[in-house]
Amino acid sequence: MDQTLAPIAAPIPVRASSTDDPAELLRFAIDAHCLGAAALATLVEIHGGAARSLGAHMAVVADGRFCGYVSGGCVEAAVASEALLAMAQGRDRMVKFGDGSPFFDIVLPCGGGISIAIHVLKDVGALQHVLDRLGQRQAAGLVYSPERQTLISVDPPLRTCWTEGDFLTVYRPRTRIVISGQTIEAQAVARLAEGSGYDVIVRGWGEGDRVAADIIDPFTAVVLLHHDLDAEAAILETALHSPAFYIGALGSTRTHRRRVERLTALGFRRDDLGRIKAPIGMFGPTRDATSLALSVLADVAAARLVAYA
């Protein structure tokens, strides 16, 4: 009888979740590393069009499970296979897909090309540091060195990029939305924002002055959905003194003129008043709460992209 042992088949990649939230991906990688081998794949180069931005991650476990996206879903299984190979060999690797790639059978729908750095995790201290900072609503950074095959935490760079042969990734807290109002519009915005994965805080009538300064940080949008200027006054003043990246207020152009007159009398400058998006939203006028909620959240998302491109 032939006693030759057959080679052990490599695990088949299987998606464990559909999340693309960086914090969830890093947590998945940390948990996987604690149970065995794991790898972190990062989108580090884009040629032409791409479905994801630089720094997008996938986390891959030695048993084949993975989560995250580095494209629109067309190469993720192939990336997971490459990560499994890297773990089996015990060393990092760089792979290309699309334009200029040796994988001629994998074509990106956008017609471009992407490069993925696959790092076999040796420890997860740097990842945990990023999660700790995000938990404190602070930006964080990681530096990946292909030459040294290391991953270390650093003060966050201004943007995700290559520098001196290392790849720097910046992480920022998820968007927080402070919603002021006890209106049907406020309820609709809160529901949609929660469904979008935002950190949602709702304040009703008379609660505006109770919004602590540290609640409105640079990653916060303040949405005022009152039908009375008196009701919004306290939280609007708090917002104007804050680093919020977006401040929007319900009301017509005529109502906003009255709002500006009030704030000017209180000593606010033109630059301060220019921060207020009023009438609120990306498109309008709207005539129902759901349309308004879509308009507001689209405006918030666009403002976040501009603030932290």
PDB file of N, CA and C in Angstrom, residues 174 177 187-200 297:
ATOM      1  N   ARG A 174     -15.515  57.410  13.230  1.00  0.00           N
ATOM      2  CA  ARG A 174     -16.721  57.438  12.416  1.00  0.00           C
ATOM      3  C   ARG A 174     -17.483  58.740  12.636  1.00  0.00           C
ATOM      4  N   ILE A 177     -23.288  62.354  14.439  1.00  0.00           N
ATOM      5  CA  ILE A 177     -24.309  63.339  14.077  1.00  0.00           C
ATOM      6  C   ILE A 177     -25.094  63.711  15.333  1.00  0.00           C
ATOM      7  N   GLN A 187     -36.691  62.689  13.565  1.00  0.00           N
ATOM      8  CA  GLN A 187     -36.834  61.239  13.709  1.00  0.00           C
ATOM      9  C   GLN A 187     -36.363  60.520  12.450  1.00  0.00           C
ATOM     10  N   ALA A 188     -36.709  61.059  11.284  1.00  0.00           N
ATOM     11  CA  ALA A 188     -36.319  60.424  10.020  1.00  0.00           C
ATOM     12  C   ALA A 188     -34.805  60.465   9.833  1.00  0.00           C
ATOM     13  N   VAL A 189     -34.182  61.600  10.131  1.00  0.00           N
ATOM     14  CA  VAL A 189     -32.727  61.707  10.003  1.00  0.00           C
ATOM     15  C   VAL A 189     -32.041  60.749  10.963  1.00  0.00           C
ATOM     16  N   ALA A 190     -32.534  60.650  12.199  1.00  0.00           N
ATOM     17  CA  ALA A 190     -31.927  59.758  13.183  1.00  0.00           C
ATOM     18  C   ALA A 190     -31.999  58.303  12.723  1.00  0.00           C
ATOM     19  N   ARG A 191     -33.159  57.876  12.202  1.00  0.00           N
ATOM     20  CA  ARG A 191     -33.309  56.496  11.735  1.00  0.00           C
ATOM     21  C   ARG A 191     -32.327  56.191  10.600  1.00  0.00           C
ATOM     22  N   LEU A 192     -32.263  57.087   9.634  1.00  0.00           N
ATOM     23  CA  LEU A 192     -31.395  56.857   8.481  1.00  0.00           C
ATOM     24  C   LEU A 192     -29.918  56.912   8.876  1.00  0.00           C
ATOM     25  N   ALA A 193     -29.573  57.812   9.781  1.00  0.00           N
ATOM     26  CA  ALA A 193     -28.186  57.926  10.234  1.00  0.00           C
ATOM     27  C   ALA A 193     -27.751  56.676  10.997  1.00  0.00           C
ATOM     28  N   GLU A 194     -28.634  56.163  11.839  1.00  0.00           N
ATOM     29  CA  GLU A 194     -28.308  54.932  12.571  1.00  0.00           C
ATOM     30  C   GLU A 194     -28.143  53.767  11.610  1.00  0.00           C
ATOM     31  N   GLY A 195     -29.015  53.699  10.597  1.00  0.00           N
ATOM     32  CA  GLY A 195     -28.908  52.640   9.606  1.00  0.00           C
ATOM     33  C   GLY A 195     -27.643  52.742   8.773  1.00  0.00           C
ATOM     34  N   SER A 196     -27.070  53.949   8.692  1.00  0.00           N
ATOM     35  CA  SER A 196     -25.846  54.165   7.930  1.00  0.00           C
ATOM     36  C   SER A 196     -24.598  53.923   8.775  1.00  0.00           C
ATOM     37  N   GLY A 197     -24.778  53.576  10.040  1.00  0.00           N
ATOM     38  CA  GLY A 197     -23.641  53.277  10.902  1.00  0.00           C
ATOM     39  C   GLY A 197     -23.018  54.483  11.559  1.00  0.00           C
ATOM     40  N   TYR A 198     -23.689  55.631  11.531  1.00  0.00           N
ATOM     41  CA  TYR A 198     -23.158  56.818  12.186  1.00  0.00           C
ATOM     42  C   TYR A 198     -23.399  56.746  13.694  1.00  0.00           C
ATOM     43  N   ASP A 199     -22.610  57.505  14.420  1.00  0.00           N
ATOM     44  CA  ASP A 199     -22.795  57.655  15.862  1.00  0.00           C
ATOM     45  C   ASP A 199     -23.817  58.777  16.058  1.00  0.00           C
ATOM     46  N   VAL A 200     -25.008  58.438  16.512  1.00  0.00           N
ATOM     47  CA  VAL A 200     -26.121  59.386  16.532  1.00  0.00           C
ATOM     48  C   VAL A 200     -26.450  59.820  17.955  1.00  0.00           C
ATOM     49  N   LEU A 297     -28.349  63.763   4.980  1.00  0.00           N
ATOM     50  CA  LEU A 297     -27.239  62.820   5.141  1.00  0.00           C
ATOM     51  C   LEU A 297     -26.317  62.817   3.927  1.00  0.00           C
TER      52      LEU A 297
END
